PDB file of C-alpha atoms and ligand atoms in Angstrom:
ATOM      1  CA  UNK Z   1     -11.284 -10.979  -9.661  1.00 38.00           C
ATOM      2  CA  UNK Z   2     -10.058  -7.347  -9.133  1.00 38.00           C
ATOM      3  CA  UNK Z   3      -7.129  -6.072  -7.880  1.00 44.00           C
ATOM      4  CA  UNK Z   4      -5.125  -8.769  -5.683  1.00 45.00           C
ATOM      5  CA  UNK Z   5      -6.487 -11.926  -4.611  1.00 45.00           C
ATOM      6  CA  UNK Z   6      -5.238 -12.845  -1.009  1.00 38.00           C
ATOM      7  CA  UNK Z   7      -4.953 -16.417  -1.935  1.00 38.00           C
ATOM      8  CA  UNK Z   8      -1.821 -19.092  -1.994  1.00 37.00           C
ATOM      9  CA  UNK Z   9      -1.497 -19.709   1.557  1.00 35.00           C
ATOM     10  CA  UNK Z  10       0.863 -22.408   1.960  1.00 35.00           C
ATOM     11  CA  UNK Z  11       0.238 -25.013   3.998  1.00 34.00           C
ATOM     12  CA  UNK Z  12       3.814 -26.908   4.506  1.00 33.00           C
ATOM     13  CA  UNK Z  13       5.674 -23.787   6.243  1.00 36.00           C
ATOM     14  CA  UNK Z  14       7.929 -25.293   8.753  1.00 38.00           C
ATOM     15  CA  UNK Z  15       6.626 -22.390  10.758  1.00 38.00           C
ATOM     16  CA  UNK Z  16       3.428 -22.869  10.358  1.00 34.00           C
ATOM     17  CA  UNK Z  17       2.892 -19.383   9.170  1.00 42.00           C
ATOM     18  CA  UNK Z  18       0.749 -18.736   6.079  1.00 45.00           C
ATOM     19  CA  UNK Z  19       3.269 -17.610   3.109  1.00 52.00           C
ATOM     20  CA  UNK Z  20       1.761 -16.081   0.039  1.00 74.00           C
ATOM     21  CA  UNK Z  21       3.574 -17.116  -2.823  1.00 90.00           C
ATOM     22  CA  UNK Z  22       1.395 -15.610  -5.790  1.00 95.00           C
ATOM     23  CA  UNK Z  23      -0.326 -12.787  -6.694  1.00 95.00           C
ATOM     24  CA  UNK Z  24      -3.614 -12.829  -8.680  1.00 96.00           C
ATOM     25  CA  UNK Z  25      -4.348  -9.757 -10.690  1.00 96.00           C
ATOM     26  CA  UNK Z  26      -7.123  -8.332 -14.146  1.00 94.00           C
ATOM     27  CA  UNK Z  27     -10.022  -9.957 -14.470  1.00 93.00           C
ATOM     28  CA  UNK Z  28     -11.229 -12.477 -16.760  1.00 94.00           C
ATOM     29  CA  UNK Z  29     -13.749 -10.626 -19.177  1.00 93.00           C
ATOM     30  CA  UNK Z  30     -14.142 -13.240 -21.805  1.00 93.00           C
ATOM     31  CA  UNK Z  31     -11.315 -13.005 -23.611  1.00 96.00           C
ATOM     32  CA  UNK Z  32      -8.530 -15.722 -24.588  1.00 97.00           C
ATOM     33  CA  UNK Z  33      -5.612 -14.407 -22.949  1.00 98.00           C
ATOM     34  CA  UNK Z  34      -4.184 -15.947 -19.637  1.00 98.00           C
ATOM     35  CA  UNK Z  35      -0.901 -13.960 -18.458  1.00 98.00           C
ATOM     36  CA  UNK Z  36       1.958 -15.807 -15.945  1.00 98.00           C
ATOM     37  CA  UNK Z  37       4.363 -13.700 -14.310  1.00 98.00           C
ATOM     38  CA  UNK Z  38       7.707 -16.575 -12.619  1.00 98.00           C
ATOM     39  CA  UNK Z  39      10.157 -14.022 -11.937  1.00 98.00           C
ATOM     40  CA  UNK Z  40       7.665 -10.815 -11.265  1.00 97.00           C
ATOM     41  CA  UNK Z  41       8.510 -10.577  -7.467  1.00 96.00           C
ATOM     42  CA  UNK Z  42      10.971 -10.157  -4.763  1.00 95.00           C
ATOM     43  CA  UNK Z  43      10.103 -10.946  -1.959  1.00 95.00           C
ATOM     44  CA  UNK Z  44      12.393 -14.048   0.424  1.00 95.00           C
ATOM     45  CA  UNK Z  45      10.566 -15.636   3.186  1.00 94.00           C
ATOM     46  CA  UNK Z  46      11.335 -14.518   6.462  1.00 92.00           C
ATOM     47  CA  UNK Z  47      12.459 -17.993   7.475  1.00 92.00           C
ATOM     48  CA  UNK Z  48      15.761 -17.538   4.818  1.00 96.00           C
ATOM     49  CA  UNK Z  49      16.799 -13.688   5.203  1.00 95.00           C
ATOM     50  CA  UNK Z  50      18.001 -12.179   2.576  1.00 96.00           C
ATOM     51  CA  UNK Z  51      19.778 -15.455   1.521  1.00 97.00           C
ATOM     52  CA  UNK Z  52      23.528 -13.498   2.306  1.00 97.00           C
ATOM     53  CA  UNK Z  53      23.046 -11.587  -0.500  1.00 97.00           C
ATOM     54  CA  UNK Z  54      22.725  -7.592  -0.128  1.00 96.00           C
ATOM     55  CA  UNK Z  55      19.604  -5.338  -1.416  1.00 96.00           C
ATOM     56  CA  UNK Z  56      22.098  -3.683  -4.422  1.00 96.00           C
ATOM     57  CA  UNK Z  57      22.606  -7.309  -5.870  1.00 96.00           C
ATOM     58  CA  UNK Z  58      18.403  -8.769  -5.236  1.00 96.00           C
ATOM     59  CA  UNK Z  59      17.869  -5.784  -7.014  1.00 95.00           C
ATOM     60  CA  UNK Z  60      19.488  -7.297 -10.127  1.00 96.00           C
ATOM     61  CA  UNK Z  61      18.096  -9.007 -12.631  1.00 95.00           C
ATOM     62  CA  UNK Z  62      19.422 -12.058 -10.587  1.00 96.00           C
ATOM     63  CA  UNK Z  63      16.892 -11.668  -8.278  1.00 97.00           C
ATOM     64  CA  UNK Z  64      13.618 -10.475 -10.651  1.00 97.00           C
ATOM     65  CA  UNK Z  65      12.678  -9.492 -13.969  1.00 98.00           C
ATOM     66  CA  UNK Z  66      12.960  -6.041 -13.511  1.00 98.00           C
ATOM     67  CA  UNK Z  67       9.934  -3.976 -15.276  1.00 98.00           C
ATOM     68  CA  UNK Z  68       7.645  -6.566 -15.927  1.00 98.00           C
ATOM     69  CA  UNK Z  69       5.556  -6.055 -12.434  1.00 97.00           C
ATOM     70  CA  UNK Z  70       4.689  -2.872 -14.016  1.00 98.00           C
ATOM     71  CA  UNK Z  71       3.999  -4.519 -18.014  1.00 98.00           C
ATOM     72  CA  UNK Z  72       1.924  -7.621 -16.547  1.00 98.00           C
ATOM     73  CA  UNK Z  73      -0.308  -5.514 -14.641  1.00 98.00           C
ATOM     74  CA  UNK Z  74      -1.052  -2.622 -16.795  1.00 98.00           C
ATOM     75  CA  UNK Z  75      -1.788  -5.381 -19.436  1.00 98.00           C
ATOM     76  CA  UNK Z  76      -3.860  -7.521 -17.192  1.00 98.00           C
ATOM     77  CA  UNK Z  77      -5.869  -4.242 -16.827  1.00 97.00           C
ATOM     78  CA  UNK Z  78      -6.049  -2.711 -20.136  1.00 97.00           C
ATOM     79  CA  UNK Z  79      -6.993  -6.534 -21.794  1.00 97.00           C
ATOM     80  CA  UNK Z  80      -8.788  -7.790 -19.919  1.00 97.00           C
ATOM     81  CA  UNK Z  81      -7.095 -10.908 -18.587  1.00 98.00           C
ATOM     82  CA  UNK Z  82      -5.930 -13.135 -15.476  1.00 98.00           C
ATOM     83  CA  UNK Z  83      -2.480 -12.300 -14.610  1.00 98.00           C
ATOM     84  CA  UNK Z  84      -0.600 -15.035 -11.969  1.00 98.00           C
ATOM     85  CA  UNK Z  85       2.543 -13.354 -10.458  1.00 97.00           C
ATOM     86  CA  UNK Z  86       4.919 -15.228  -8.605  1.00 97.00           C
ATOM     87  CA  UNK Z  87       5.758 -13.170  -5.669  1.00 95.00           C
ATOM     88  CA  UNK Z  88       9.236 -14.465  -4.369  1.00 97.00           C
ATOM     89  CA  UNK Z  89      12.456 -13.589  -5.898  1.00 97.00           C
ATOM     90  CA  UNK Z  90      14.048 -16.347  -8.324  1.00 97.00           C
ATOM     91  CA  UNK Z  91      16.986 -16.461  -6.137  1.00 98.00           C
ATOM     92  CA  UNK Z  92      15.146 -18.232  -3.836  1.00 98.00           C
ATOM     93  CA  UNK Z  93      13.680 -20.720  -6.270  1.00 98.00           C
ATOM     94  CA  UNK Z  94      13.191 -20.579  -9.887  1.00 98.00           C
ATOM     95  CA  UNK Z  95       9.597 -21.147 -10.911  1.00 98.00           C
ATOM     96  CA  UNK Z  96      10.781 -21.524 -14.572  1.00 97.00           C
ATOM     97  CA  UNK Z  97      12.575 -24.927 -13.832  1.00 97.00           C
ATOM     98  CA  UNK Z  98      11.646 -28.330 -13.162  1.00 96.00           C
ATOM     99  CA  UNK Z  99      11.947 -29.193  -9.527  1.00 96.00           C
ATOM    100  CA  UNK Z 100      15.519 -30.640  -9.127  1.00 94.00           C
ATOM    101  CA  UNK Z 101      16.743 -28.888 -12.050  1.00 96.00           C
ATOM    102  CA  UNK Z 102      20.248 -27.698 -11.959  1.00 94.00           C
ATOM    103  CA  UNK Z 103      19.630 -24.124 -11.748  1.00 95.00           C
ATOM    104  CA  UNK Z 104      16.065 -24.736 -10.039  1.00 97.00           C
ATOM    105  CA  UNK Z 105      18.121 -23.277  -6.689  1.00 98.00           C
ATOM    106  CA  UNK Z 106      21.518 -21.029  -8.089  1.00 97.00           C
ATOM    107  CA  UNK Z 107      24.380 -20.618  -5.636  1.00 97.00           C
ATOM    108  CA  UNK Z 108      25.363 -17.939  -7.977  1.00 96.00           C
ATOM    109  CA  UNK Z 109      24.358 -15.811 -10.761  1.00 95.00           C
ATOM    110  CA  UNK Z 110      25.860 -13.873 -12.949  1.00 93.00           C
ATOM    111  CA  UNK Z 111      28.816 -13.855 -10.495  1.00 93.00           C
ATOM    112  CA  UNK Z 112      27.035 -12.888  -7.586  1.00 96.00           C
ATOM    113  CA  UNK Z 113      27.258 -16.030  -4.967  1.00 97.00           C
ATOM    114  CA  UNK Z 114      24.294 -16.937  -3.105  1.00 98.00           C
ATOM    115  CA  UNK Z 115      25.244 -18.207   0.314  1.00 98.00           C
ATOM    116  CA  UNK Z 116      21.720 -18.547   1.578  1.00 98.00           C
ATOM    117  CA  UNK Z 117      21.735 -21.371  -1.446  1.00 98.00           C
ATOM    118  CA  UNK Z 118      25.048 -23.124  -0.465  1.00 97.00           C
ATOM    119  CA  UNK Z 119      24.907 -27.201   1.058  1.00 95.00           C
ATOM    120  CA  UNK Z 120      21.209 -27.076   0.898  1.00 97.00           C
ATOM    121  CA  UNK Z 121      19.933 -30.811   2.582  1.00 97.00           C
ATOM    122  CA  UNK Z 122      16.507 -32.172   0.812  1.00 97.00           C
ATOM    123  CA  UNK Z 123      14.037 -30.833   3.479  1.00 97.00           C
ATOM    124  CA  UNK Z 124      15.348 -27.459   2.481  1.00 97.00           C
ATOM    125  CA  UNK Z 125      14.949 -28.018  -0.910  1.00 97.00           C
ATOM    126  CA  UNK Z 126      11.338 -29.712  -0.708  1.00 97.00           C
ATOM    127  CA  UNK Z 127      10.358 -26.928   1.637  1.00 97.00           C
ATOM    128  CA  UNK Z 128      11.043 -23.858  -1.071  1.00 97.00           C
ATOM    129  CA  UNK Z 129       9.231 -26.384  -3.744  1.00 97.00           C
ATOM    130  CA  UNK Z 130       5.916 -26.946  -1.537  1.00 96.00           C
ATOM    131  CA  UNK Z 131       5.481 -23.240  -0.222  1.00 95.00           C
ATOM    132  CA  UNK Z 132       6.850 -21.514  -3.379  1.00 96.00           C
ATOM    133  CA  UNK Z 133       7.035 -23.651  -6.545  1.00 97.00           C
ATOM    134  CA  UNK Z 134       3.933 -25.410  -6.271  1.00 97.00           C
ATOM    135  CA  UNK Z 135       1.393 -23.218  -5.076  1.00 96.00           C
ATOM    136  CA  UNK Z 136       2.040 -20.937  -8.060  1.00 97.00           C
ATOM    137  CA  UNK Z 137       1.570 -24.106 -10.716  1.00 98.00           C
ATOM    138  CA  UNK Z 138      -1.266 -25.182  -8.998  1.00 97.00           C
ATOM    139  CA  UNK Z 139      -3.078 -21.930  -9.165  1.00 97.00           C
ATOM    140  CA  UNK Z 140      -1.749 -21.492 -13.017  1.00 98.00           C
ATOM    141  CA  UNK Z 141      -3.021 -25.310 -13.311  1.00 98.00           C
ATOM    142  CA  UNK Z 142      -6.911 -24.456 -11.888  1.00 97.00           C
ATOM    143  CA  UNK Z 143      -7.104 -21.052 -13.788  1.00 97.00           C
ATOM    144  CA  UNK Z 144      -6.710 -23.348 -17.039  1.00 98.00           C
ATOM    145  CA  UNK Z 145      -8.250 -26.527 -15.724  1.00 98.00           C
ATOM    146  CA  UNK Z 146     -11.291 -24.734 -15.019  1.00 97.00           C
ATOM    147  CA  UNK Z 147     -11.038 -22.629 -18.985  1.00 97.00           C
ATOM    148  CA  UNK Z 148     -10.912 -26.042 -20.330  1.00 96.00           C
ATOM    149  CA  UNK Z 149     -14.059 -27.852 -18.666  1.00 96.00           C
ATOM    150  CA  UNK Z 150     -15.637 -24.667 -20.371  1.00 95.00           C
ATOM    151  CA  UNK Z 151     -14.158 -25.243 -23.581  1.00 94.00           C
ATOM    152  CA  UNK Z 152     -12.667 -21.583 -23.115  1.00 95.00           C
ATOM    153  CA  UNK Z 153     -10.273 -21.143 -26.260  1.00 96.00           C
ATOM    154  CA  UNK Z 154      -7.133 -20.276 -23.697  1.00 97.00           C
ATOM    155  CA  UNK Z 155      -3.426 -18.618 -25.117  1.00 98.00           C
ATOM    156  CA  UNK Z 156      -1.002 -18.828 -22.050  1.00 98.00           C
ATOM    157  CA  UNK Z 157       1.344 -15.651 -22.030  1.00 98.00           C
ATOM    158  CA  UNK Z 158       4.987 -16.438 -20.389  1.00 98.00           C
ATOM    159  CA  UNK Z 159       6.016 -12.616 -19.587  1.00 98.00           C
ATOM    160  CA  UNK Z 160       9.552 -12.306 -19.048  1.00 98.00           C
ATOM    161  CA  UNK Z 161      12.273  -8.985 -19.068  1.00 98.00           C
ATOM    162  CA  UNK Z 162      16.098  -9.906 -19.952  1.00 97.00           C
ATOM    163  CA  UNK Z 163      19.411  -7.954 -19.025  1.00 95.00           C
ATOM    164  CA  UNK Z 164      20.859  -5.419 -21.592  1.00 95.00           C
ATOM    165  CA  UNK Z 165      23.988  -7.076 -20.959  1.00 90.00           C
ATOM    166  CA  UNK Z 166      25.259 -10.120 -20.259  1.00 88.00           C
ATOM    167  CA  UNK Z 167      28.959 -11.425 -19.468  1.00 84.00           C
ATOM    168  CA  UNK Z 168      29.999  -7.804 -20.788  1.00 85.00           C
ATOM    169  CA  UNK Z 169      27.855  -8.507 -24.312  1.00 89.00           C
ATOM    170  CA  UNK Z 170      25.221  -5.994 -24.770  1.00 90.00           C
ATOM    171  CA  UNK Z 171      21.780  -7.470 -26.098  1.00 93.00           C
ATOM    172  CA  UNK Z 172      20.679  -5.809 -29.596  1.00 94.00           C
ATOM    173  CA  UNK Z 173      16.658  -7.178 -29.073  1.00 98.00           C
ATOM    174  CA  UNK Z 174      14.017  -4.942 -27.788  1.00 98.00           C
ATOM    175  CA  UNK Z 175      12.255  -7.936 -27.283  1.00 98.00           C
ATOM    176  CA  UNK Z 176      12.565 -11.443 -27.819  1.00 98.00           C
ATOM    177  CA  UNK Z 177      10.112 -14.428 -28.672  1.00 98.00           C
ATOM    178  CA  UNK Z 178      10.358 -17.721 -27.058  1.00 97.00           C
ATOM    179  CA  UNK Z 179       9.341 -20.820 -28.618  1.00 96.00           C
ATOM    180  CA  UNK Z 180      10.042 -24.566 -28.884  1.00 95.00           C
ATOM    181  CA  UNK Z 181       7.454 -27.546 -30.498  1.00 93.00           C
ATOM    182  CA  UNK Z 182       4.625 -24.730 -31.285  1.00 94.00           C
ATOM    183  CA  UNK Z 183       5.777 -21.884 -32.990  1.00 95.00           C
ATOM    184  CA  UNK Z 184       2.852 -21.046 -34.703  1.00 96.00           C
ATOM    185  CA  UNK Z 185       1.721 -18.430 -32.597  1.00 97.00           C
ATOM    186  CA  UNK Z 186       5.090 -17.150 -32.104  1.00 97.00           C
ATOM    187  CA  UNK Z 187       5.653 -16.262 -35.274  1.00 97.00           C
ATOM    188  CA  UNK Z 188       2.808 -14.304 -35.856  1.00 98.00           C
ATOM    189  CA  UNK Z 189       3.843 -12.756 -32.575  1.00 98.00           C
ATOM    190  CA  UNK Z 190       7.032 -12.065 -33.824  1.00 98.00           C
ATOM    191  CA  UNK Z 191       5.897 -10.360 -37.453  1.00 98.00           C
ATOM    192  CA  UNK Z 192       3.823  -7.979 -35.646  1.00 98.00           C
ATOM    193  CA  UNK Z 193       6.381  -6.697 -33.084  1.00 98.00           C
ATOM    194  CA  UNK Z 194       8.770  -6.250 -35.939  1.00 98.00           C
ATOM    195  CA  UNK Z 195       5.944  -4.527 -37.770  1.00 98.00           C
ATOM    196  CA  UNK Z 196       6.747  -1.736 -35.455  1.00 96.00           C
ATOM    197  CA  UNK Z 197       9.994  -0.955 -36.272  1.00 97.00           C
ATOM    198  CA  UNK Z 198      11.192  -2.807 -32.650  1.00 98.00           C
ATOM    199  CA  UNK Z 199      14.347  -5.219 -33.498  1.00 98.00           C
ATOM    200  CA  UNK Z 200      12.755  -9.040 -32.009  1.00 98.00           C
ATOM    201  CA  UNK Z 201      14.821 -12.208 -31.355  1.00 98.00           C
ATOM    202  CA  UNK Z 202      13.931 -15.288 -32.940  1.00 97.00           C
ATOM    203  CA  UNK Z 203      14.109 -17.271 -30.030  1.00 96.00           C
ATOM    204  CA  UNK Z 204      16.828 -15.089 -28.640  1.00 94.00           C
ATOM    205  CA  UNK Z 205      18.001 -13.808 -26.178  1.00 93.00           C
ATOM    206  CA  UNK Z 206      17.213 -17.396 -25.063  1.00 89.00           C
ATOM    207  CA  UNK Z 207      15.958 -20.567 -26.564  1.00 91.00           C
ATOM    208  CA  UNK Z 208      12.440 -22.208 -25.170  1.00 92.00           C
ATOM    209  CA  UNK Z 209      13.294 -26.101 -24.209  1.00 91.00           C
ATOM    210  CA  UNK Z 210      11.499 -28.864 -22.759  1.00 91.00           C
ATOM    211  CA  UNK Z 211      14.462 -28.641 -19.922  1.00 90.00           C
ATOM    212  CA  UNK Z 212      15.456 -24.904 -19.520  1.00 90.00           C
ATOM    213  CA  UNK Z 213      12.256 -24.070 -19.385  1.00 95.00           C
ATOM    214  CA  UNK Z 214       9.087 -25.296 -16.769  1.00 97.00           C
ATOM    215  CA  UNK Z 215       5.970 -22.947 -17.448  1.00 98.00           C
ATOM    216  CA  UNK Z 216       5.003 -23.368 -20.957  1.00 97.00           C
ATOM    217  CA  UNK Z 217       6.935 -26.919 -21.427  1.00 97.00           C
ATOM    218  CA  UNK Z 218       4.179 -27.516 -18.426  1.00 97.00           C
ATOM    219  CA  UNK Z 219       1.066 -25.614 -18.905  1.00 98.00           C
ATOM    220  CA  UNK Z 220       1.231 -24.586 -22.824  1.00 97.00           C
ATOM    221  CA  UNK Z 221       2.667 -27.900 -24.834  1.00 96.00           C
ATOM    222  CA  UNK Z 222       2.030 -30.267 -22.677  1.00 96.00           C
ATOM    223  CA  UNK Z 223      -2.138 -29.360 -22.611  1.00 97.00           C
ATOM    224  CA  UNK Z 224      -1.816 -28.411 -26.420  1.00 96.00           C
ATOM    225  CA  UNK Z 225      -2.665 -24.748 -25.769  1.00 97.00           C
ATOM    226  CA  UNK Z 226      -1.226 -21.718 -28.354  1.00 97.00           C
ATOM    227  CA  UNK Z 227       1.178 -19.850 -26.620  1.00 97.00           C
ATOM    228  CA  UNK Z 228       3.443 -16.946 -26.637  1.00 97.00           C
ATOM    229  CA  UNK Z 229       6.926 -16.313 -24.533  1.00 97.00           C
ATOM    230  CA  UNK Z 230       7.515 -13.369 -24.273  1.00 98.00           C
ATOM    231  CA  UNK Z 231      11.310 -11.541 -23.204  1.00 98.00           C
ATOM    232  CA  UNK Z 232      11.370  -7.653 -22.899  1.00 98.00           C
ATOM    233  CA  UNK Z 233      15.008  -5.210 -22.336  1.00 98.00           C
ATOM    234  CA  UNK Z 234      14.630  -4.687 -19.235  1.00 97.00           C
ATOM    235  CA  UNK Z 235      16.285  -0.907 -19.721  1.00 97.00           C
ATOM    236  CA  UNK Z 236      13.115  -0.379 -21.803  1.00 98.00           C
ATOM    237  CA  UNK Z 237      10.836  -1.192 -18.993  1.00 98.00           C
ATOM    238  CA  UNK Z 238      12.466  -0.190 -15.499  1.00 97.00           C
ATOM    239  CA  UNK Z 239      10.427   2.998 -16.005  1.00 98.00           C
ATOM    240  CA  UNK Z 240       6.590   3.494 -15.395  1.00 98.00           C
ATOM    241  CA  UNK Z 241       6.288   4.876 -18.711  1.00 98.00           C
ATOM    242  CA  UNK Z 242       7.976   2.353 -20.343  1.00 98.00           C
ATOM    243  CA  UNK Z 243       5.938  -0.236 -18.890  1.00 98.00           C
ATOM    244  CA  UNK Z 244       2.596   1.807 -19.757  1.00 98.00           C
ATOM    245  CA  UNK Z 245       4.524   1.835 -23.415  1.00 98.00           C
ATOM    246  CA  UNK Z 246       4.978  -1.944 -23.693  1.00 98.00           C
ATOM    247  CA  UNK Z 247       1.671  -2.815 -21.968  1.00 98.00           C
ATOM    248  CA  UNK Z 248      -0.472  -1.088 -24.555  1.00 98.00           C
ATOM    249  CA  UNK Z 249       1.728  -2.029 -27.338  1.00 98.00           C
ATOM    250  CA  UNK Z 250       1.018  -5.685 -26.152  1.00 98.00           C
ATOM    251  CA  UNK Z 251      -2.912  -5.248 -25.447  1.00 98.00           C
ATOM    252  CA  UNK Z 252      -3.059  -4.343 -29.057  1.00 98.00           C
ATOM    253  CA  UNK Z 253      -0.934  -6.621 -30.649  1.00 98.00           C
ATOM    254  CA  UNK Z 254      -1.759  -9.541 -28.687  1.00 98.00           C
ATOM    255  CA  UNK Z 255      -5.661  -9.698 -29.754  1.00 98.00           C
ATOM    256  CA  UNK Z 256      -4.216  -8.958 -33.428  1.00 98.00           C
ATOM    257  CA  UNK Z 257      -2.121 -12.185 -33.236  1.00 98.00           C
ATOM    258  CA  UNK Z 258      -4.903 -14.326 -31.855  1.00 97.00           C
ATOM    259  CA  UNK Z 259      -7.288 -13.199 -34.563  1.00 97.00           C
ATOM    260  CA  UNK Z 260      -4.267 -13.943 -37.490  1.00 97.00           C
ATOM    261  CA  UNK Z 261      -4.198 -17.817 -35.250  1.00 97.00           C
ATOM    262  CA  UNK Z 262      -7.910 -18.066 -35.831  1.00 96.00           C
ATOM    263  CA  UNK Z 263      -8.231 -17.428 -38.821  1.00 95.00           C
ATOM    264  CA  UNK Z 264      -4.849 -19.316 -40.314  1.00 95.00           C
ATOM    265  CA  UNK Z 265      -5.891 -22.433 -38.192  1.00 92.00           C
ATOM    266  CA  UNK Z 266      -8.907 -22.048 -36.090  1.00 85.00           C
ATOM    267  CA  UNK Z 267      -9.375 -21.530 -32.566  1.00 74.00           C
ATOM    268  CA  UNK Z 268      -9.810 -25.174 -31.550  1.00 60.00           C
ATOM    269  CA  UNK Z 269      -6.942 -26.420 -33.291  1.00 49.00           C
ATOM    270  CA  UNK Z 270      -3.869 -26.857 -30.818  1.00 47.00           C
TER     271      UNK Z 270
HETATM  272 ZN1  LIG S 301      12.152 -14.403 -16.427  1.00 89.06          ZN
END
């Protein structure tokens, strides 16, 4: 698989029109390394609008995590690996949360109300789930179905970028490291990023829970595969260079930390 695979086509649209709602990009060389991208896109299906909110605010880090297009990518490429991307912006739905989650469908973030989101009946809500949510688990769900009928040792890599600030308080972490019943990896992760000089948050900016969280809850603990979470300042990576910067600094350090996991507790051990 090069380049982007034209795949995803949802088949629930009310409109009957095909709606992507992932992106496939890398290639899978070998190598352990599978990367997910939930908040990597932008994009609201035509049958919404722009949800009543203007271009200025989608632009936000409400909408996307700004930068990490740009990181997953370039990383995808310089690994090798798989990366999944979901293409539509969070504020339509949030592929990091449980269906029927609280904050699964925001009427407003970080201040910014979200009309498009407002007295929302089920149909609307089981609509976004079918052509957005699932689609993009069930293509992260074969990718790792079909590694593990192979017995493909498999490390699922959460990519994520965070605002500098938030409610006025700015964010000292270059980059933060998410993780909740497995750590193991994590903390390996972690030593090597702060091997660099960077300044990483244990499990800051944000905590990784069974309930804020969906992806690696879903597709790391839950199958008993390593994983790592990864959040990155988003100021550090709006930038092409930056995101060339942080995408070789990963491709390096991520082999490094699966190599320390093998040999501190094997590759087959979850
Ligand atoms: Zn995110």
């Amino acid at each position: 698989m090069t380049g982007r695979e034209p795949v995803g086509l949802a088949t629930e649209s009310r409109t009957a029109k095909a709606v992507e709602s992932f992106a496939v990009y890398g290639r899978d060389t070998g190598g352990p390394f599978v990367l997910v991208s939930d908040h990597a896109g932008q994009a609201i299906p035509a049958e919404l609008g722009d949800l009543g909110v203007c271009a200025t605010e989608r632009a936000r880090h409400i909408g996307w995590d700004i930068g990490i297009d740009g990181v997953g990518r370039r990383l995808a490429d310089a690994l090798p690996a798989v990366l999944i991307e979901q293409v539509y912006s969070r504020l339509v739905i949030d592929c990091n949360r449980a269906p029927g989650h609280p904050t699964s469908i925001v009427r407003e973030s970080d201040g910014t109300p979200v009309p498009g989101n407002q007295g929302l009946c089920a149909q609307d809500i089981a609509w976004r789930e079918q052509v957005i949510l699932h689609p993009y688990h069930d293509r992260i769900r074969r990718e790792l179905s079909a590694r593990a009928s192979r017995n493909r040792p498999t490390v699922v890599v959460a990519l994520h970028s965070f605002t500098p600030v938030m409610r006025g308080k700015a964010r000292p972490w270059h980059a933060g490291v998410l993780h909740n019943k497995d750590s193991r990896l994590a903390h390996i992760m972690l030593d090597l990023l702060r091997h660099e000089g960077l300044t990483v948050g244990d499990n800051e900016p944000y905590a990784l829970t069974d309930t804020s969280d969906y992806t690696i809850p879903v597709h790391g603990e839950q199958r008993a595969l390593p994983y790592i979470e990864l959040e990155i300042r988003q100021d550090l990576i709006a930038q092409p260079e930056g995101q060339a910067a942080w995408a070789e600094r990963l491709a390096r350090l991520l082999p490094q930390a699966w190599r320390a996991f093998c040999d501190r507790y094997g590759e087959d051990t979850p």
